[in-house]
Amino acid sequence: MEKLTEVVYDENCHFEHQNWKSELDFWKDELKTFNNRLSELITRWTKKEVLKQLEHYQNEFILHGGVIEDLQETIEEHEASIAGHSKIGNESMDIALVKKHMKFRDRIQTQRQIYAVLKKDFFSFLTKYM
C-alpha cells in the first residue's frame, strides 16, 4: 500500500482543479471546431471510405465530450468535499481525499494522452482530405 507522507492542502487541490477545469473547457471548444470541420467534409465527400472515417471521428468526439463532462462532474464533487472539509476548520485533506485526488490526477493525465493522439490523428486526416 502506498504511504502518503506529504501534506496536501485544500487550496492546492482547488488550484489544480481550476487548471483542470480550464483545460477541459478548452477541449470542449476544440471539439466544437472539430465537429464544424467534419460538417464541412461531409458536404465535400461521398466516398464510403471517407464517410466511414468521418463517422469514426464524429463518434470519437462524442465519446470524448462525454468523458469531459464526467471529469467536470468529478471535479465539482471533489470541490464540494473540499468545501465541506474546510467548514470544519481543516486546511489539509484527509488521506482518503488525497488518494482520491491523486487517482483523479492520473485520470486527467491519461485523458490528455488519449486526446493528444486523437487530435494528431484527426489533423493527419484533415491534411489528407481538406
PDB file of C-alpha atoms in Angstrom, residues 13 17 19 25 28 49 58 79 83 87-88 90 102 104 111 118-119 126-127:
ATOM      1  CA  CYS A  13      -6.180  20.950  -4.775  1.00  0.00           C
ATOM      2  CA  HIS A  17      -8.993  21.813 -10.072  1.00  0.00           C
ATOM      3  CA  ASN A  19      -6.445  24.479 -14.006  1.00  0.00           C
ATOM      4  CA  ASP A  25     -13.273  23.926 -21.239  1.00  0.00           C
ATOM      5  CA  LYS A  28     -14.835  21.336 -25.306  1.00  0.00           C
ATOM      6  CA  GLU A  49     -14.218   5.059 -47.026  1.00  0.00           C
ATOM      7  CA  GLN A  58     -17.685  12.018 -35.026  1.00  0.00           C
ATOM      8  CA  GLU A  79     -14.710  20.734  -4.774  1.00  0.00           C
ATOM      9  CA  ALA A  83     -15.691  22.972   0.856  1.00  0.00           C
ATOM     10  CA  LYS A  87     -16.052  24.301   7.019  1.00  0.00           C
ATOM     11  CA  ILE A  88     -14.905  22.092   9.868  1.00  0.00           C
ATOM     12  CA  ASN A  90      -9.158  21.704   8.453  1.00  0.00           C
ATOM     13  CA  MET A 102      -4.096  11.582  -6.794  1.00  0.00           C
ATOM     14  CA  PHE A 104      -8.070  11.656 -10.420  1.00  0.00           C
ATOM     15  CA  GLN A 111      -7.075  11.544 -20.858  1.00  0.00           C
ATOM     16  CA  LEU A 118      -6.945  11.734 -31.245  1.00  0.00           C
ATOM     17  CA  LYS A 119      -6.025  15.283 -32.267  1.00  0.00           C
ATOM     18  CA  LEU A 126      -7.722  16.713 -42.312  1.00  0.00           C
ATOM     19  CA  THR A 127      -4.435  17.176 -44.143  1.00  0.00           C
TER      20      THR A 127
END
